[in-house]
XYZ file of C-alpha atoms in Angstrom:
405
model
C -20.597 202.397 -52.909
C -18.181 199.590 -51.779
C -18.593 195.970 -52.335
C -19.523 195.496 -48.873
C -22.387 197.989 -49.738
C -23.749 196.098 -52.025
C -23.374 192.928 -50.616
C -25.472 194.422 -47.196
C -27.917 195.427 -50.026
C -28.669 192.487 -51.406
C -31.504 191.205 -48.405
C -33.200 194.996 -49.363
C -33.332 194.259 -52.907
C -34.632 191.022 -53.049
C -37.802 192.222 -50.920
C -38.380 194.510 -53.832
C -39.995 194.044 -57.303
C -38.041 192.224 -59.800
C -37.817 195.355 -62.327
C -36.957 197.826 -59.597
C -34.332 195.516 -57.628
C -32.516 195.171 -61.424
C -32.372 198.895 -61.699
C -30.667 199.316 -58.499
C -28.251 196.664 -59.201
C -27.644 198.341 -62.573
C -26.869 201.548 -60.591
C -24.757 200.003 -58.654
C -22.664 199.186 -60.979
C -22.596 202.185 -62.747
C -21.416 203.602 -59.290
C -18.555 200.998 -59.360
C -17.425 201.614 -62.909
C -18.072 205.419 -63.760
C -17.987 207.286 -59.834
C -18.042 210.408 -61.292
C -20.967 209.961 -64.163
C -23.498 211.919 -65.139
C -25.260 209.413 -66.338
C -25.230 207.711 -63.081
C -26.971 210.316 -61.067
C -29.951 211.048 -63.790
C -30.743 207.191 -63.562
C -30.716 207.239 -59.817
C -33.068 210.692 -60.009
C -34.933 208.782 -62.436
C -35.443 205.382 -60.491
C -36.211 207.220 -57.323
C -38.994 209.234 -59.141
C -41.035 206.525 -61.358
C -40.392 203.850 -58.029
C -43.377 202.245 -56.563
C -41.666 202.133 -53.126
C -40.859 204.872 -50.667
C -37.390 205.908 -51.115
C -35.307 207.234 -48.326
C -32.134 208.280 -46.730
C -30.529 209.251 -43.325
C -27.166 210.125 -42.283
C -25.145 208.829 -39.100
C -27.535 209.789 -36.726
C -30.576 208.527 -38.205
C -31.764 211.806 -39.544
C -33.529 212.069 -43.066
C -32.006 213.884 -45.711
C -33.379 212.512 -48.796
C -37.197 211.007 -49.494
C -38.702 210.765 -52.933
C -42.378 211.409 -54.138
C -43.469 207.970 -53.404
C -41.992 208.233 -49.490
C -44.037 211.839 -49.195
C -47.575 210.186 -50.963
C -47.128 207.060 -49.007
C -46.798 208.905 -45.427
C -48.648 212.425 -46.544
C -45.331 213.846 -44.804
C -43.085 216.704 -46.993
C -39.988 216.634 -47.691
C -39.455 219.160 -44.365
C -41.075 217.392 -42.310
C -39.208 214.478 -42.641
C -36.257 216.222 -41.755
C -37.782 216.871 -37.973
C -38.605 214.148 -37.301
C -39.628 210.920 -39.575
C -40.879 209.074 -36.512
C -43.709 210.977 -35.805
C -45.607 209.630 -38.831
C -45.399 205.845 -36.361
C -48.826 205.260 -34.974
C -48.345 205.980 -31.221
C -48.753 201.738 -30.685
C -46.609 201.069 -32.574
C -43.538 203.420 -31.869
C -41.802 201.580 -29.186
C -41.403 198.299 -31.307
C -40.026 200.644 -34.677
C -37.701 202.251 -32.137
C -36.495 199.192 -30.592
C -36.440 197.606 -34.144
C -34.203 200.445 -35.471
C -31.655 201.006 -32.308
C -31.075 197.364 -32.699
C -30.218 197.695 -36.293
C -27.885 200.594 -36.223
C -26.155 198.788 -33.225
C -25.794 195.623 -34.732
C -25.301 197.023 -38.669
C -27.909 194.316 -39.355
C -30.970 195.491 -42.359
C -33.743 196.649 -40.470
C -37.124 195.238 -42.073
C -40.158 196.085 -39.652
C -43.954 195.733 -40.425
C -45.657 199.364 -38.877
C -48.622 201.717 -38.999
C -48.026 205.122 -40.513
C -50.382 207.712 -38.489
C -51.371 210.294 -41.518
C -51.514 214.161 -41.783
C -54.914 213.344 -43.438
C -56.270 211.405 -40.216
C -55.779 208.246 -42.010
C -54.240 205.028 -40.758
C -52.016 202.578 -43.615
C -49.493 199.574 -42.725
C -46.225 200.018 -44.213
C -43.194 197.648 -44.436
C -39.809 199.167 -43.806
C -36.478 198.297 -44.812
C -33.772 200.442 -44.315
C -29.658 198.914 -44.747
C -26.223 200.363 -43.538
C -24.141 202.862 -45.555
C -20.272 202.710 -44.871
C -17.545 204.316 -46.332
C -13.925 203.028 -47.436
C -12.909 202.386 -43.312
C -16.252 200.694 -42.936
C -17.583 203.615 -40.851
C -21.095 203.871 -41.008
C -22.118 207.044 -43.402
C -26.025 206.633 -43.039
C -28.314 204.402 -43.592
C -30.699 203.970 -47.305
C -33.760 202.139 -47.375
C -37.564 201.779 -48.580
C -41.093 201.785 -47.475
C -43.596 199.985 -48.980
C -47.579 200.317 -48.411
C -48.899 196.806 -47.144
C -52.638 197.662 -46.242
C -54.392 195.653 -48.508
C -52.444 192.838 -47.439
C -52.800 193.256 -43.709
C -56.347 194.134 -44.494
C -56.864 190.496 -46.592
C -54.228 188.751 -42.963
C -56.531 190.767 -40.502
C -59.595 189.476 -42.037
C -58.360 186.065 -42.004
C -57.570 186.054 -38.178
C -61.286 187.284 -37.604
C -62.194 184.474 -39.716
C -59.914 181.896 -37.780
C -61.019 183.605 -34.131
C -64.963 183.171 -35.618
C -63.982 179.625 -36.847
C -62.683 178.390 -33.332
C -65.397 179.940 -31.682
C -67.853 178.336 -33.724
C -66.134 175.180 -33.927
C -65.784 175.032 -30.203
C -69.666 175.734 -29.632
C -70.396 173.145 -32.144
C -68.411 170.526 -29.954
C -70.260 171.961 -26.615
C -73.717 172.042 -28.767
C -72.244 168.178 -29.922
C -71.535 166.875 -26.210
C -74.750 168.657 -24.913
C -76.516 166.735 -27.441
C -75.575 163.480 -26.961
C -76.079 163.847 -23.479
C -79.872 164.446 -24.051
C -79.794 162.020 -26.457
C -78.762 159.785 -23.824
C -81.111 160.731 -21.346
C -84.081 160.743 -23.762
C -83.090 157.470 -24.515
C -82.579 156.185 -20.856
C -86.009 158.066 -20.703
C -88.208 156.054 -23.507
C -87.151 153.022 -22.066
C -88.282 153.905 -18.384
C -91.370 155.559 -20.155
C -92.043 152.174 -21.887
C -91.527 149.974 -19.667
C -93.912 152.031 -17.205
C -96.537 152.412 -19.824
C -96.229 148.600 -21.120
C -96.918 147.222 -17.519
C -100.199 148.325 -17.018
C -101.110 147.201 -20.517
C -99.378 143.630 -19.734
C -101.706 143.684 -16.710
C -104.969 144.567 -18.277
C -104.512 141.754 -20.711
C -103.679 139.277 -18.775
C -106.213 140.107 -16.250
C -109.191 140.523 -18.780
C -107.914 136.850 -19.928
C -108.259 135.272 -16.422
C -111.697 137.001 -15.784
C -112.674 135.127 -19.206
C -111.636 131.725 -18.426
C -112.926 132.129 -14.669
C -116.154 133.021 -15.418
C -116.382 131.017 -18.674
C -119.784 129.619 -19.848
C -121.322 132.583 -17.332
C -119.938 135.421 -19.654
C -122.213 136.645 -22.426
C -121.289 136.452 -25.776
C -121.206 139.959 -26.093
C -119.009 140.479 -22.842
C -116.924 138.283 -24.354
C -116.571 140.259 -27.442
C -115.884 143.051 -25.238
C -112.983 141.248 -23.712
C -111.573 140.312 -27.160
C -112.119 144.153 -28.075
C -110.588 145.410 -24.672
C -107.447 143.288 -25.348
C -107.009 144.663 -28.877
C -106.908 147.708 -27.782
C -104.323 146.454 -25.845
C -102.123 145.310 -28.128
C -102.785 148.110 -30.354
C -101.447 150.412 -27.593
C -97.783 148.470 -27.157
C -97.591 148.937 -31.394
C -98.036 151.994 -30.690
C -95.578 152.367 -27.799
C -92.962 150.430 -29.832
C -93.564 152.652 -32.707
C -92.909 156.045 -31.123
C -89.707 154.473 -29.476
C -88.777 153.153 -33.307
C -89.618 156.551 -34.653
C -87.764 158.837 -32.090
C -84.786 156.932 -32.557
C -83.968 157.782 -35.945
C -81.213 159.761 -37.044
C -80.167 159.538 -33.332
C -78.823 155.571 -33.124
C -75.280 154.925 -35.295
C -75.810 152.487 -37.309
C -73.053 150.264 -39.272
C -72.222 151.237 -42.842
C -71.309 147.903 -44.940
C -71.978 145.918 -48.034
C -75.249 145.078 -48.767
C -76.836 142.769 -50.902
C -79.965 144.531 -51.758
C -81.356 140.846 -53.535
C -80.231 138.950 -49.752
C -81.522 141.759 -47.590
C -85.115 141.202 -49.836
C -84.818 137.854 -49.034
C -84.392 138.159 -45.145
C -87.120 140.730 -44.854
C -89.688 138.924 -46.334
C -89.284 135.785 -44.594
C -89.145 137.654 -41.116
C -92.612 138.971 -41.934
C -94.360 135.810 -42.535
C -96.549 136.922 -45.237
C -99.406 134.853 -46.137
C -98.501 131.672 -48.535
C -100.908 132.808 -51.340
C -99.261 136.421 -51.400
C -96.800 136.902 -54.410
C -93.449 138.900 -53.870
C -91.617 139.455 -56.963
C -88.254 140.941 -56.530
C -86.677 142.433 -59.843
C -83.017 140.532 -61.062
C -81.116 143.579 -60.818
C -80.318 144.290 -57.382
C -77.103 145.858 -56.721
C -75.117 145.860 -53.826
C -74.782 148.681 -51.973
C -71.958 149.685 -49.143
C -74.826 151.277 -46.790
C -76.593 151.219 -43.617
C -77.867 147.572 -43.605
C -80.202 148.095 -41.033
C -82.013 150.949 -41.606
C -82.652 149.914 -45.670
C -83.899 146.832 -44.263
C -86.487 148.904 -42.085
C -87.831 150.550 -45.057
C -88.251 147.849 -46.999
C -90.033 145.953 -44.144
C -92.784 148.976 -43.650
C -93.453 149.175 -47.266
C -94.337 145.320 -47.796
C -96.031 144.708 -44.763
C -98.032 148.304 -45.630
C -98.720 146.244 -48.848
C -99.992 143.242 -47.646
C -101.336 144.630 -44.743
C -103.765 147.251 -46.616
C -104.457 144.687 -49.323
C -108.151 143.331 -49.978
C -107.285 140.234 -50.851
C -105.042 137.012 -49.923
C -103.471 136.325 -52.783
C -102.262 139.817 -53.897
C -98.700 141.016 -55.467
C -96.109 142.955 -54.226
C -93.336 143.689 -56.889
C -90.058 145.510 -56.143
C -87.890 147.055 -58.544
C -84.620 149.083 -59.133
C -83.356 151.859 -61.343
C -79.810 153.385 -61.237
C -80.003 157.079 -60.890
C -76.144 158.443 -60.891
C -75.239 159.261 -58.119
C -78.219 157.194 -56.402
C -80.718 154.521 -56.429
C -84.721 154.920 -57.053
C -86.577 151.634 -55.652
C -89.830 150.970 -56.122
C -92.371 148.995 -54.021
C -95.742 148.317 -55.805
C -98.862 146.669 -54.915
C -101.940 145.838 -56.843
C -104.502 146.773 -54.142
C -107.212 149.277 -53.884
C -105.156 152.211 -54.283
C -104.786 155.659 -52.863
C -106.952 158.708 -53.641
C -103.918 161.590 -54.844
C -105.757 163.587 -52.014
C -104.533 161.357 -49.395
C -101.054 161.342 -50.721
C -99.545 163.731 -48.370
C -101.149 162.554 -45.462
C -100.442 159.055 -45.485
C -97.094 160.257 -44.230
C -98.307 161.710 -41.221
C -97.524 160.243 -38.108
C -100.886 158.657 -36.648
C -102.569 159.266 -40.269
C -104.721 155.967 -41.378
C -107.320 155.916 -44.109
C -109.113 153.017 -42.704
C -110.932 153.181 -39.180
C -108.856 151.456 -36.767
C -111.820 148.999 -35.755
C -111.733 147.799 -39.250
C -107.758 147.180 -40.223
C -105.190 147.135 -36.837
C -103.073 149.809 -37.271
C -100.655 152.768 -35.470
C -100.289 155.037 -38.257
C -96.533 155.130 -37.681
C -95.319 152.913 -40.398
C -95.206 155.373 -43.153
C -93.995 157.538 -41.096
C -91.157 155.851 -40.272
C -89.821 155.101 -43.633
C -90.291 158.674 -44.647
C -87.776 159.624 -41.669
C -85.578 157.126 -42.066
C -85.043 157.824 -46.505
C -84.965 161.694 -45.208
C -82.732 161.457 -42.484
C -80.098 159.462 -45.209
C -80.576 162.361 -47.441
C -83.220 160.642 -49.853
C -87.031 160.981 -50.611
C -90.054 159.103 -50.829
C -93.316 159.578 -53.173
C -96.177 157.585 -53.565
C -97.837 157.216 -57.196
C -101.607 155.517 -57.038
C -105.284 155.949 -58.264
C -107.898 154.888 -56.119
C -108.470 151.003 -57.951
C -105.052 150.609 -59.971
C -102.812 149.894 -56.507
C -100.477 151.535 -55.231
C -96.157 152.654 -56.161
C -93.665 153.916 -53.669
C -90.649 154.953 -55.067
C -87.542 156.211 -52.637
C -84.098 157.316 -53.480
C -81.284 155.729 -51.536
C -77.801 157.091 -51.349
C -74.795 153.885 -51.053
C-alpha cells in the first residue's frame, strides 16, 4: 500500500479501537518494509479474524471480495452472499441514503462513514456504522475500496430512547405551561370572583346592621329589654358573618397570592404583630432572646404568628394570662413554638382544631369563625412546613411549626 494509502486511512483508523487501529498501522508498515512477507499476511489473517469490527473489501466496481467472520456474524450474510450483492442486507428505508452515501464517495475518493440498518437473514433488525476508504495503486487509480462495519445498536437504542425522552419532555413541559396559563387565569377569575362575591354578600350584612341600629335608637325607651338584647344578638351575628366572609377570602388565597421573599427579623416582626393586635394590658407576651433572622416570606410568617397569639388570648380564661414564644434551630429549618397557659386542649380534639369551621366552644359563648387555625395550618403547609399542637386539658396549650428561610 502507498503512502497515499495510508494517509486516506488514517480518518478509518482513528474511528476504530485504540488496540485494533495500532495493529493496522503495524501492518502497514510491514507492507511498506517487507512487500513480499510471510509474516505480513499471517498478521493481517490474524487481525481480520480476532477483530471486533466487520472487515471488508471490494474491488473497482464496488463488488465484495473479501469479508471476515465478524462482517458475516454482524450481518448473518456468508461469505457468497456477499459477493451478489452486499446491499441487500440495507433495510429497504434506508437504502437510498447508503447508495447516495457510497456513489458520492467513490466519485469524490472521499472515506465513506454512514450510520445504517442491516435487515437480517434471521428477521432481525441492528444499526451498523460503516466506513469504507479508497484503494489506489502506484498511478493513483482506484484498485477497490477496504473498510469496516461496526454494530451500533445499543447505542442508537440508549440515542433513540433519549429522543422519546426529549419528545415526552417537551410535551410535558409544554402542557405544564398551558396547565400554568390556564391556571392563573382561574386564579384570576376566582379572585375577581371573591371580591364580587364579598362585596355582594357584605352589603346586605352592612344593611341589616345599620338598620337594626336605627330601629333601636328610633324606638328607644319603647323597646323591651329583651328586644333589645335581640338587636345586640342580631348584630353579632352580623359581624360574625363578615369574619367569616373575610376569613374564607384569607383562606382561599393561600398558596395562590406571590408574596415577597426578604430578610426578616423574626424578634421585629414579634414586635409588630403584637402591637397590631391590641392585646389586653394585663396579658404577658414573652418573646425568647434568640430570634434569628430569616430571608423569608415576611408576610405570611407574620400571619401565623398573628392567629396563634390572638388564638391564645382569645381562648384564654383569664385577663392576665401568658403567651411565651420560643425558637429552636433544626438544620435545615426552624421549630417555633407558641405556648399559652390556658385551659388546655383535650388530645382528642387535637386533629380537629385544624378543621376549617371546627370550634370547641359554642359560638354564643366565645366569637369565633373557626378559620384561624385553619389558616395557619395552610399557610406552614403550603411553605413546606408543619404544625402540631401539644396540650392536656388544664396545663395550656404548645404549638410548635417548622418554618423553612
Amino acid at each position: 500500500m502507498s503512502q497515499t494509502d495510508s494517509q486516506t486511512a488514517t480518518p478509518l483508523l482513528q474511528s476504530l479501537p485504540r488496540t485494533l487501529a495500532t495493529a493496522i498501522r503495524d501492518t502497514l508498515q510491514l507492507y511498506t518494509d517487507h512487500p513480499s512477507s510471510r509474516e505480513r499476511e499471517q498478521l493481517v489473517a490474524t487481525l481480520a479474524q480476532i477483530s471486533p469490527v466487520g472487515i471488508f473489501r471490494a474491488d473497482a466496481d464496488g463488488q465484495v471480495t473479501y469479508v471476515n467472520d465478524r462482517w458475516c456474524e454482524i450481518t448473518g450474510m456468508t461469505l457468497e452472499q456477499a459477493q451478489g450483492n452486499w446491499s441487500q442486507a440495507v433495510h429497504s428505508e434506508d437504502w437510498e441514503q447508503v447508495m447516495a452515501a457510497w456513489t458520492k464517495s467513490t466519485q469524490t475518493r472521499q472515506p465513506f462513514r454512514q450510520e445504517y440498518r442491516v435487515h437480517r437473514a434471521d428477521d432481525t433488525v441492528i444499526w451498523v456504522l460503516g466506513q469504507a476508504i479508497v484503494e489506489t495503486d502506484e498511478q493513483d487509480q482506484v484498485v477497490g475500496y477496504v473498510g469496516t462495519i461496526t454494530d451500533i445498536t445499543d447505542r442508537k437504542q440508549v440515542e433513540l430512547a433519549l429522543q422519546e425522552r426529549a419528545t415526552e419532555l417537551t410535551y410535558v413541559n409544554t402542557m405544564l405551561a398551558r396547565t400554568t396559563a390556564l391556571l392563573k387565569k382561574r386564579n384570576q377569575e376566582l379572585d375577581q370572583f371573591a371580591y364580587v362575591a364579598s362585596h355582594d354578600l357584605k352589603a346586605p350584612l352592612r344593611a341589616i346592621a345599620n338598620l337594626s341600629e336605627w330601629l333601636e335608637e328610633d324606638l328607644d325607651e319603647l323597646l323591651p329589654t329583651e328586644s333589645r338584647h335581640q338587636m345586640q344578638l342580631l348584630r353579632g351575628r352580623v359581624h360574625r358573618m363578615e369574619a367569616l366572609i373575610n376569613g374564607l377570602l384569607e383562606y382561599s388565597r393561600i398558596g395562590r397570592l406571590e408574596a415577597e421573599i426578604e430578610p426578616v427579623d423574626v424578634n421585629a416582626l414579634l414586635m409588630e404583630v403584637i402591637d397590631s393586635l391590641a392585646l389586653p394590658p394585663t396579658f404577658t407576651i414573652i418573646v425568647g432572646k434568640n430570634m434569628p433572622t430569616l430571608k423569608t416570606k415576611r408576610l405570611l410568617l407574620g400571619q401565623v404568628f398573628a392567629n396563634l397569639i390572638s388564638n391564645a388570648v382569645k381562648h384564654h380564661p383569664h385577663d392576665h394570662g401568658q403567651v411565651t414564644i420560643s425558637v429552636q434551630s433544626q438544620g435545615g429549618h426552624y421549630e417555633f413554638a407558641v405556648s399559652d397557659d390556658g385551659n388546655g386542649i383535650a388530645p382528642e380534639y387535637h386533629n380537629k382544631i385544624f378543621t376549617i369551621f371546627q370550634t370547641l366552644e359554642a359560638r354564643d359563648t366565645k366569637e369565633s369563625t373557626g378559620i384561624g387555625l385553619s389558616i395557619v395550618k395552610k399557610i406552614i403547609e403550603t411553605e413546606g412546613g408543619s404544625i402540631t399542637v401539644d396540650s392536656q386539658v388544664g396545663a395550656g396549650a404548645t404549638f410548635r411549626f417548622t418554618w423553612h428561610p
